[in-house]
Coordinates of C-alpha atoms in Angstrom, one line a residue:
M1 CA 14.8 -1.7 26.6
T2 CA 14.5 1.4 28.8
T3 CA 13.4 4.8 27.7
I4 CA 16.9 6.2 28.4
E5 CA 18.4 3.8 25.9
R6 CA 16.0 4.7 23.3
I7 CA 16.6 8.4 23.7
T8 CA 20.4 8.3 23.5
T9 CA 20.6 6.1 20.4
P10 CA 22.0 8.4 17.7
R11 CA 19.7 7.0 14.9
I12 CA 16.2 6.9 13.6
R13 CA 14.2 3.9 15.0
I14 CA 12.4 1.9 12.3
F15 CA 8.9 0.8 13.2
D16 CA 7.8 -1.8 10.6
T17 CA 4.1 -2.2 10.2
T18 CA 4.2 -4.6 7.2
L19 CA 2.4 -7.2 9.2
R20 CA -0.4 -4.9 10.4
D21 CA -0.9 -1.8 8.1
G22 CA 0.8 -3.4 5.1
E23 CA -1.4 -6.5 5.4
Q24 CA -4.4 -4.3 5.2
S25 CA -3.6 -3.6 1.6
P26 CA -6.2 -5.4 -0.6
G27 CA -5.1 -9.0 -1.4
C28 CA -2.1 -8.9 1.1
S29 CA -3.5 -11.0 4.0
M30 CA -1.1 -13.4 5.6
S31 CA -1.7 -16.5 7.7
P32 CA 0.1 -16.8 11.1
P33 CA 2.8 -19.0 9.8
Q34 CA 3.4 -16.6 6.9
K35 CA 3.6 -13.7 9.3
L36 CA 6.2 -15.6 11.3
V37 CA 8.3 -16.2 8.2
M38 CA 8.1 -12.5 7.4
A39 CA 8.8 -11.5 11.0
R40 CA 12.0 -13.5 11.0
A41 CA 13.2 -11.7 7.9
L42 CA 12.3 -8.4 9.5
D43 CA 14.3 -9.4 12.6
E44 CA 17.3 -10.2 10.5
L45 CA 16.8 -6.9 8.6
G46 CA 17.4 -5.1 11.9
V47 CA 14.1 -3.2 12.4
D48 CA 13.7 -1.8 15.9
I49 CA 9.9 -2.5 16.2
I50 CA 7.6 -5.0 14.5
E51 CA 4.0 -4.3 14.6
T52 CA 2.5 -7.8 14.3
G53 CA -1.2 -7.1 13.9
F54 CA -4.5 -5.9 15.5
P55 CA -5.4 -8.6 18.1
A56 CA -8.9 -7.4 18.8
S57 CA -9.8 -7.7 15.1
S58 CA -9.1 -11.4 14.6
Q59 CA -8.0 -14.7 16.1
S60 CA -5.4 -15.0 13.3
D61 CA -3.7 -11.9 14.5
R62 CA -3.6 -13.2 18.1
E63 CA -2.1 -16.5 16.9
A64 CA 0.5 -14.6 14.9
M65 CA 1.6 -12.6 17.8
A66 CA 1.9 -15.6 19.9
L67 CA 4.1 -17.4 17.3
I68 CA 6.3 -14.4 16.8
G69 CA 6.6 -13.6 20.4
R70 CA 7.8 -16.9 21.4
E71 CA 10.5 -17.0 18.7
L72 CA 11.9 -13.5 18.3
R73 CA 13.8 -12.6 21.4
R74 CA 16.5 -10.1 20.2
P75 CA 17.1 -7.8 23.2
S76 CA 16.9 -4.6 20.9
L77 CA 13.7 -5.7 19.2
S78 CA 10.2 -4.6 20.4
L79 CA 7.0 -6.3 19.3
A80 CA 3.9 -4.2 19.1
V81 CA 0.2 -4.6 18.5
L82 CA -2.5 -2.1 17.6
S83 CA -5.5 -1.3 19.8
R84 CA -8.4 1.1 19.6
C85 CA -9.0 3.3 22.7
L86 CA -11.5 0.7 24.0
Q87 CA -11.0 -1.3 27.3
A88 CA -11.8 -4.6 25.7
D89 CA -9.3 -4.0 22.8
I90 CA -6.5 -2.9 25.3
E91 CA -7.1 -6.0 27.5
T92 CA -7.1 -8.3 24.5
S93 CA -3.9 -6.7 23.2
A94 CA -2.1 -6.9 26.6
R95 CA -2.9 -10.7 26.7
A96 CA -1.6 -11.1 23.1
L97 CA 1.7 -9.4 24.2
E98 CA 2.4 -11.8 27.1
A99 CA 4.8 -13.9 24.9
A100 CA 6.9 -10.9 23.9
A101 CA 10.2 -10.1 25.5
N102 CA 9.9 -6.4 24.8
P103 CA 6.1 -5.6 24.3
R104 CA 4.7 -2.3 23.1
L105 CA 1.0 -1.5 23.2
H106 CA 0.0 0.9 20.4
V107 CA -3.3 2.7 21.0
F108 CA -4.9 5.2 18.6
L109 CA -7.8 7.6 18.4
S110 CA -8.9 10.0 15.7
T111 CA -8.4 13.7 16.5
S112 CA -9.3 15.7 13.4
P113 CA -12.6 17.6 13.2
L114 CA -13.8 15.5 10.3
H115 CA -13.1 12.2 12.2
R116 CA -14.5 13.6 15.5
E117 CA -17.8 14.6 13.8
H118 CA -18.4 11.9 11.3
K119 CA -16.6 8.9 12.6
L120 CA -16.4 9.1 16.4
R121 CA -19.3 11.5 17.0
M122 CA -17.4 12.8 20.0
T123 CA -16.5 16.3 21.2
R124 CA -13.0 17.7 21.7
E125 CA -13.4 17.1 25.5
Q126 CA -14.6 13.6 25.0
V127 CA -11.7 12.7 22.8
L128 CA -9.3 14.1 25.4
E129 CA -10.9 12.1 28.1
S130 CA -10.7 9.0 26.1
V131 CA -7.0 9.5 25.5
R132 CA -6.3 10.1 29.1
K133 CA -8.3 7.1 30.3
H134 CA -7.1 4.5 27.7
V135 CA -3.5 5.5 27.6
S136 CA -3.5 5.2 31.4
L137 CA -5.1 1.8 31.1
A138 CA -2.6 0.6 28.5
R139 CA 0.3 1.8 30.7
S140 CA -1.1 -0.2 33.6
Y141 CA -0.4 -3.4 31.6
I142 CA 2.6 -2.5 29.5
D143 CA 5.4 0.0 30.3
D144 CA 6.0 0.9 26.6
V145 CA 2.9 2.6 25.2
E146 CA 2.6 4.4 21.9
F147 CA -0.3 6.7 21.2
S148 CA -1.3 7.7 17.7
A149 CA -3.4 10.8 17.0
E150 CA -5.1 9.4 13.8
D151 CA -5.5 12.0 11.1
A152 CA -3.0 14.3 12.9
T153 CA -2.1 16.3 9.8
R154 CA -5.8 17.5 9.5
T155 CA -6.1 18.2 13.2
E156 CA -6.1 21.8 14.6
L157 CA -2.6 22.4 15.8
D158 CA -3.5 23.8 19.2
Y159 CA -5.8 20.8 19.8
L160 CA -3.2 18.3 18.6
I161 CA -0.7 19.8 21.1
E162 CA -3.3 19.4 23.8
V163 CA -3.9 15.7 22.8
A164 CA -0.2 15.0 22.9
R165 CA 0.2 16.6 26.3
V166 CA -2.7 14.5 27.8
A167 CA -1.2 11.3 26.2
I168 CA 2.3 12.1 27.6
A169 CA 0.9 12.8 31.1
A170 CA -1.1 9.5 31.0
G171 CA 2.1 7.6 30.4
A172 CA 2.7 7.4 26.6
T173 CA 6.4 6.8 25.8
T174 CA 5.9 7.4 22.0
I175 CA 3.7 9.9 20.3
N176 CA 2.9 9.2 16.7
L177 CA 1.5 11.9 14.5
P178 CA 0.2 10.1 11.4
D179 CA -0.5 11.5 8.0
T180 CA -3.3 9.0 7.8
V181 CA -4.6 9.9 4.4
G182 CA -1.4 11.2 2.7
F183 CA -2.7 14.8 2.7
T184 CA 0.2 16.8 4.0
T185 CA 3.4 18.3 2.4
P186 CA 6.9 18.2 3.6
E187 CA 6.9 21.9 4.7
E188 CA 3.7 21.4 6.7
I189 CA 4.6 18.2 8.4
R190 CA 8.1 19.5 9.4
A191 CA 6.4 22.5 11.0
M192 CA 3.8 20.4 12.8
F193 CA 6.4 18.2 14.4
Q194 CA 8.5 21.2 15.5
Q195 CA 5.5 23.0 17.0
V196 CA 4.0 20.0 18.8
I197 CA 7.4 19.0 20.2
A198 CA 7.8 22.5 21.5
G199 CA 4.3 22.7 22.8
V200 CA 4.7 19.6 25.1
A201 CA 8.2 20.5 26.3
D202 CA 7.1 21.5 29.8
V203 CA 5.1 18.3 30.4
P204 CA 6.9 16.0 32.9
N205 CA 8.9 13.3 31.2
A206 CA 8.4 14.9 27.7
A207 CA 12.1 15.0 27.1
N208 CA 12.1 11.2 27.2
V209 CA 9.2 10.8 24.7
I210 CA 10.0 9.6 21.1
F211 CA 7.9 11.4 18.3
S212 CA 7.0 9.2 15.4
A213 CA 5.9 9.7 11.7
H214 CA 3.5 7.5 10.0
C215 CA 3.0 8.7 6.5
H216 CA 0.7 7.4 3.8
N217 CA 1.4 7.7 0.0
D218 CA -1.9 9.0 -1.5
L219 CA 0.0 11.9 -3.2
G220 CA 3.3 10.1 -3.6
L221 CA 4.9 12.0 -0.7
A222 CA 5.2 9.4 2.1
V223 CA 9.0 9.1 2.0
A224 CA 9.4 12.8 1.5
N225 CA 7.1 13.6 4.3
S226 CA 8.7 11.1 6.6
L227 CA 12.1 12.8 6.0
A228 CA 10.6 16.2 6.6
A229 CA 9.2 14.9 9.9
I230 CA 12.7 13.8 10.9
E231 CA 13.9 17.3 10.2
G232 CA 11.1 18.5 12.5
G233 CA 12.3 16.3 15.4
A234 CA 10.7 12.8 14.8
R235 CA 13.0 10.0 15.8
Q236 CA 10.9 7.0 14.8
V237 CA 9.5 6.3 11.2
E238 CA 6.7 3.9 10.6
C239 CA 7.0 2.1 7.3
T240 CA 6.5 -1.1 5.4
I241 CA 8.5 -3.3 3.0
N242 CA 7.8 -2.3 -0.6
G243 CA 5.6 0.5 0.7
I244 CA 2.5 -1.7 0.9
G245 CA -0.5 -0.7 2.9
E246 CA -3.9 0.9 2.7
R247 CA -4.8 2.6 -0.6
A248 CA -1.6 3.9 -2.2
G249 CA 0.4 2.4 0.7
N250 CA 2.8 3.6 3.4
C251 CA 6.3 5.1 3.5
S252 CA 8.7 2.5 2.0
L253 CA 11.2 1.1 4.4
E254 CA 13.8 0.4 1.8
E255 CA 13.6 4.0 0.6
I256 CA 13.8 5.7 3.9
A257 CA 16.6 3.4 5.1
M258 CA 18.7 4.1 2.0
V259 CA 18.1 7.9 2.0
L260 CA 19.4 8.0 5.5
K261 CA 22.4 5.9 4.5
V262 CA 23.3 7.7 1.2
R263 CA 22.5 11.2 2.6
Q264 CA 23.8 10.6 6.1
A265 CA 26.0 13.7 6.0
F266 CA 22.9 15.8 5.3
Y267 CA 20.5 14.3 7.8
E268 CA 23.1 13.4 10.4
Q269 CA 21.0 10.3 11.2
D270 CA 21.1 6.7 10.2
S271 CA 19.2 3.5 11.0
A272 CA 20.1 0.0 12.2
I273 CA 18.9 -1.6 9.0
N274 CA 21.1 -4.3 7.6
T275 CA 20.8 -3.0 4.1
P276 CA 22.2 -5.9 2.2
R277 CA 19.2 -7.9 3.3
I278 CA 16.7 -5.4 1.8
V279 CA 16.3 -7.0 -1.7
G280 CA 15.9 -10.5 -0.2
T281 CA 13.2 -9.2 2.3
S282 CA 11.4 -7.4 -0.5
Q283 CA 11.4 -10.5 -2.7
L284 CA 10.1 -12.6 0.3
L285 CA 7.1 -10.4 0.8
Q286 CA 6.4 -10.4 -2.9
R287 CA 6.2 -14.2 -2.8
L288 CA 4.2 -14.3 0.3
V289 CA 1.4 -11.9 -0.7
G290 CA 1.7 -12.3 -4.5
M291 CA 2.2 -8.5 -5.1
P292 CA 5.2 -7.9 -7.3
V293 CA 6.8 -4.4 -7.3
Q294 CA 7.1 -2.4 -10.5
R295 CA 10.4 -2.8 -12.3
N296 CA 11.3 0.9 -11.8
K297 CA 10.6 0.8 -8.1
A298 CA 13.4 2.5 -6.2
I299 CA 16.0 0.3 -4.5
V300 CA 14.2 -3.1 -5.0
G301 CA 12.8 -2.9 -8.5
A302 CA 14.4 -5.0 -11.3
N303 CA 15.5 -1.9 -13.1
A304 CA 16.9 0.0 -10.1
F305 CA 20.5 -0.7 -11.1
A306 CA 20.0 -1.6 -14.8
H307 CA 21.3 0.5 -17.6
E308 CA 20.5 0.3 -21.3
S309 CA 21.2 3.7 -22.7
G310 CA 24.5 3.8 -24.6
I311 CA 25.5 7.1 -23.0
H312 CA 24.8 5.8 -19.4
Q313 CA 26.6 2.5 -20.2
H314 CA 29.6 4.3 -21.4
G315 CA 29.7 6.4 -18.3
M316 CA 29.3 3.4 -16.0
L317 CA 32.2 1.7 -17.8
R318 CA 34.4 4.6 -17.0
H319 CA 33.1 5.2 -13.4
R320 CA 30.0 3.7 -11.8
G321 CA 29.5 6.9 -9.8
T322 CA 28.5 8.7 -13.0
Y323 CA 25.1 7.1 -12.9
E324 CA 24.7 5.3 -9.6
I325 CA 24.7 6.9 -6.2
M326 CA 24.8 3.6 -4.2
R327 CA 26.2 0.2 -4.8
P328 CA 23.8 -2.6 -5.7
E329 CA 25.6 -4.9 -3.3
D330 CA 24.7 -2.5 -0.4
V331 CA 21.0 -3.4 -0.8
G332 CA 21.3 -7.0 -1.8
W333 CA 21.6 -7.0 -5.6
E334 CA 24.5 -9.0 -7.0
D335 CA 25.7 -6.2 -9.3
S336 CA 24.6 -3.5 -11.7
Q337 CA 23.0 -4.7 -15.0
M338 CA 24.2 -3.6 -18.4
V339 CA 21.1 -4.4 -20.4
L340 CA 22.0 -4.8 -24.1
G341 CA 19.2 -3.6 -26.3
R342 CA 18.6 -1.2 -29.1
H343 CA 19.7 1.8 -27.0
S344 CA 23.1 0.3 -26.2
G345 CA 26.3 1.5 -27.8
R346 CA 29.4 -0.2 -29.1
A347 CA 31.3 0.4 -25.8
A348 CA 28.8 -1.7 -23.8
V349 CA 28.7 -4.4 -26.5
E350 CA 32.5 -4.6 -26.7
A351 CA 32.8 -4.7 -22.8
R352 CA 30.3 -7.6 -22.6
L353 CA 32.0 -9.5 -25.3
R354 CA 35.4 -9.1 -23.6
A355 CA 33.7 -10.4 -20.3
L356 CA 32.7 -13.5 -22.3
G357 CA 36.2 -13.9 -23.6
F358 CA 35.9 -12.4 -27.1
W359 CA 38.5 -9.8 -27.9
L360 CA 37.8 -8.2 -31.4
D361 CA 39.7 -5.8 -33.6
E362 CA 37.9 -2.8 -35.0
E363 CA 36.6 -4.5 -38.1
E364 CA 35.3 -7.6 -36.3
L365 CA 33.6 -5.4 -33.7
K366 CA 32.0 -3.3 -36.4
L367 CA 30.5 -6.4 -38.0
V368 CA 29.3 -7.9 -34.8
F369 CA 27.8 -4.6 -33.7
E370 CA 25.8 -4.4 -37.0
Q371 CA 24.5 -7.9 -36.4
F372 CA 23.7 -7.0 -32.8
K373 CA 21.6 -4.0 -33.9
G374 CA 19.7 -6.3 -36.4
L375 CA 18.9 -8.7 -33.6
C376 CA 17.6 -5.8 -31.4
E377 CA 14.9 -5.2 -34.0
Q378 CA 13.7 -8.7 -33.4
Q379 CA 13.8 -8.8 -29.6
R380 CA 14.0 -6.3 -26.8
V381 CA 17.0 -7.7 -24.9
V382 CA 20.1 -9.4 -26.2
T383 CA 21.6 -11.9 -23.8
D384 CA 25.1 -13.4 -23.3
A385 CA 23.8 -16.5 -25.2
D386 CA 22.7 -14.3 -28.1
L387 CA 26.2 -12.7 -28.2
Q388 CA 27.7 -16.1 -28.2
T389 CA 25.5 -17.1 -31.1
L390 CA 26.5 -14.1 -33.1
M391 CA 30.2 -14.9 -32.5
Q392 CA 29.6 -18.4 -34.0
G393 CA 28.1 -16.9 -37.1
G394 CA 24.6 -16.2 -36.1
S395 CA 23.1 -19.0 -38.2
N396 CA 20.4 -19.9 -35.8
A397 CA 19.9 -16.6 -34.0
Q398 CA 16.2 -16.5 -34.5
G399 CA 15.4 -19.9 -33.1
Y400 CA 11.7 -21.2 -33.2
R401 CA 9.2 -18.9 -34.9
L402 CA 5.5 -19.1 -34.4
A403 CA 3.7 -20.1 -37.7
S404 CA 0.1 -20.5 -36.5
M405 CA -1.9 -21.5 -33.5
T406 CA -5.5 -22.5 -32.7
I407 CA -7.1 -22.3 -29.2
S408 CA -10.4 -23.8 -28.3
D409 CA -12.3 -24.4 -25.1
V410 CA -13.9 -27.8 -24.5
G411 CA -15.9 -27.9 -21.3
S412 CA -13.7 -27.1 -18.4
R413 CA -10.6 -27.7 -20.5
A414 CA -8.8 -25.8 -23.2
N415 CA -7.1 -27.2 -26.3
A416 CA -4.2 -25.6 -28.1
L417 CA -2.6 -26.5 -31.4
V418 CA 0.7 -24.7 -32.3
E419 CA 2.7 -24.9 -35.5
L420 CA 6.3 -23.7 -35.3
S421 CA 9.1 -23.2 -37.8
D422 CA 12.3 -24.7 -36.2
P423 CA 15.8 -23.2 -36.6
D424 CA 16.4 -25.2 -39.7
G425 CA 13.2 -24.1 -41.3
N426 CA 11.2 -27.3 -40.7
R427 CA 7.6 -27.2 -39.5
V428 CA 6.8 -28.7 -36.0
A429 CA 3.2 -29.1 -34.8
E430 CA 2.0 -30.1 -31.3
T431 CA -1.2 -30.1 -29.3
A432 CA -1.9 -29.9 -25.6
Q433 CA -4.8 -29.5 -23.0
G434 CA -4.8 -27.1 -20.1
D435 CA -6.9 -25.5 -17.5
G436 CA -7.2 -22.4 -19.7
P437 CA -6.1 -21.2 -23.1
V438 CA -2.8 -19.9 -21.8
D439 CA -2.0 -23.1 -19.9
A440 CA -2.9 -25.1 -23.0
L441 CA -0.8 -22.8 -25.2
F442 CA 2.3 -23.1 -23.0
G443 CA 1.9 -26.9 -22.8
A444 CA 1.8 -27.2 -26.6
L445 CA 4.9 -24.9 -26.9
S446 CA 6.7 -27.1 -24.5
A447 CA 5.9 -30.2 -26.4
A448 CA 7.0 -28.7 -29.7
T449 CA 10.3 -27.3 -28.5
G450 CA 11.2 -29.8 -25.8
V451 CA 11.8 -27.0 -23.3
Q452 CA 10.2 -27.3 -19.9
L453 CA 9.6 -24.0 -18.1
M454 CA 8.0 -23.5 -14.7
L455 CA 5.7 -20.4 -14.7
D456 CA 6.3 -18.0 -11.7
S457 CA 4.3 -15.0 -12.9
Y458 CA 2.4 -13.9 -16.0
H459 CA 0.6 -10.7 -17.0
V460 CA -0.6 -8.9 -20.1
H461 CA -1.2 -5.2 -20.6
S462 CA -1.9 -2.8 -23.4
V463 CA 0.9 -0.8 -25.2
G464 CA -0.2 2.3 -27.2
I465 CA -3.6 3.7 -27.7
G466 CA -6.5 3.5 -30.2
A467 CA -6.1 1.5 -33.4
D468 CA -2.4 1.2 -32.9
A469 CA -2.7 -0.4 -29.5
R470 CA -0.9 -3.8 -29.0
G471 CA -1.0 -6.4 -26.3
E472 CA 2.3 -7.1 -24.4
A473 CA 2.8 -10.3 -22.4
N474 CA 5.4 -10.5 -19.7
L475 CA 6.3 -13.7 -17.9
S476 CA 8.8 -14.9 -15.3
V477 CA 9.7 -18.6 -15.5
R478 CA 12.3 -21.0 -14.0
H479 CA 14.4 -23.6 -15.8
E480 CA 16.7 -25.8 -13.7
G481 CA 16.4 -23.4 -10.8
V482 CA 17.4 -20.3 -12.9
E483 CA 14.9 -17.5 -13.3
Y484 CA 14.2 -16.0 -16.8
D485 CA 11.9 -13.2 -18.0
G486 CA 10.2 -13.2 -21.4
T487 CA 8.3 -10.5 -23.4
G488 CA 6.1 -10.7 -26.4
T489 CA 4.1 -8.1 -28.3
S490 CA 1.2 -8.6 -30.8
K491 CA -2.2 -7.3 -31.7
D492 CA -3.5 -10.6 -30.1
I493 CA -2.7 -11.2 -26.5
I494 CA -2.6 -15.0 -26.8
E495 CA -0.1 -14.6 -29.6
A496 CA 1.8 -12.1 -27.5
S497 CA 1.9 -14.8 -24.7
A498 CA 3.2 -17.4 -27.2
L499 CA 5.9 -15.0 -28.3
A500 CA 7.0 -14.2 -24.6
W501 CA 7.2 -18.0 -24.0
L502 CA 9.3 -18.5 -27.1
D503 CA 11.5 -15.6 -26.1
V504 CA 12.8 -17.6 -23.2
A505 CA 12.8 -21.0 -24.9
N506 CA 14.9 -19.7 -27.8
R507 CA 17.4 -18.1 -25.4
L508 CA 17.7 -21.5 -23.5
L509 CA 18.2 -23.3 -26.9
R510 CA 20.9 -20.9 -28.0
Q511 CA 22.7 -21.5 -24.7
R512 CA 22.6 -25.2 -25.3
Q513 CA 23.9 -24.7 -28.8
A514 CA 26.7 -22.4 -27.6
A515 CA 27.7 -24.8 -24.8
A516 CA 27.8 -27.7 -27.4
H517 CA 29.8 -25.6 -29.8
N518 CA 32.3 -24.5 -27.2
S519 CA 32.9 -28.1 -26.0
T520 CA 34.2 -29.0 -29.5
D521 CA 35.5 -25.8 -30.9
V522 CA 36.8 -22.4 -29.8
P523 CA 36.3 -19.4 -32.1
A524 CA 39.6 -18.0 -33.5
S525 CA 38.8 -14.5 -32.0
A526 CA 38.3 -15.8 -28.5
T527 CA 41.0 -15.8 -25.9
A528 CA 41.1 -17.1 -22.4

């Protein structure tokens, strides 16, 4: 793609560095085949540039670039690699880019006084000469060269302008001014971009140069700072899926894309991101690197479009715009979630019952709502299956109850003995062995209930402080291809784990019971 085409496109270019900066997040390393899978998803998402890695750092990054370069050939997609301002690095990067249809060589050098003195041990003049020499060398190999002034936001403004002038004169087509340690504020970075862009205006070809923002999230300002940089004249934003990256991470791609979409009238800019693919891409990355996002994460968190408060649910039932500024379908969720729990009101319960085919008069609804509130004291979330059980009389709403359990380690294996009270009040006891106490526990519960669950994720944490603190266990499991979440709370974390497993198992058993009941009988208050 030519420089003229880049400049006249009326949108912000999205430079995705999930495979490079994102992968540097502890525990997020990806193999070349995994990077290829992720790169395909980023291509389908519509990013403009994919930074695939740092070829001089590892053979794995060189292999990944070759795999991605051979397969991804979209005309509007550029593939970039990172290089230090070293001749050997640049030559290695140029070779790695040979497979790319639209290659970009991204070189960087620190510019702040702190980095010059303690990291580089170079003077201002030596840094300028290195920028001139190595940007020129990169440009001799690749037409599209990006230069990053590492730690730009802690660099003297006059010197930063001088560095940018030298880089542009040497052939850089993109100038990146990174907030490498997440230090700056929106007001500061907006002014920095405005002043640097004005300070290079008289350099030949400066009008064709794209300025880029690369913001880290150490103070939680990465997205805000990236937006401020756009206000200051940046036309490229460097970001990652789920905001992964060094330390507290990078600017989150999904957040910057949706801000530009939802507030397009304000920013008068957009991106080429295919937003309905956002959630799927986020979930793919979570599976590849094993790093889930928090439930309340903007856009892609499980609670991003979930409502439990009765006031919010009532508003949503009247008009979704009361509490949602974007549609869940626009980012890849199927729909908003009306989560029924102890904060829910009658309007939400009635609406859900009607969706299930139950139309109740005032007295019937009052009775069911009282039963609903009682069930909320026993479990955090009330599902459709729970409502159906209540409509059938609620006789077995509690399901299996944990009576006792014994866990012991025997060599490399653990043994679990569980005793449950079944829905009819009978006692059921089973044992199982596992690779650890939780594995053995879940095996014994499965044997006792006859429910087979495939564990996707499991974690425990403390709720409360001091003597009142409890352990909460959260797990995500699959049953016949459907994903379920379970939660359990207890003073003992193993017991909390058992309760979380039973939370899901009882839900499934109630669903089976409801299905069997509906196949033979239809409640009088239900209508098609």
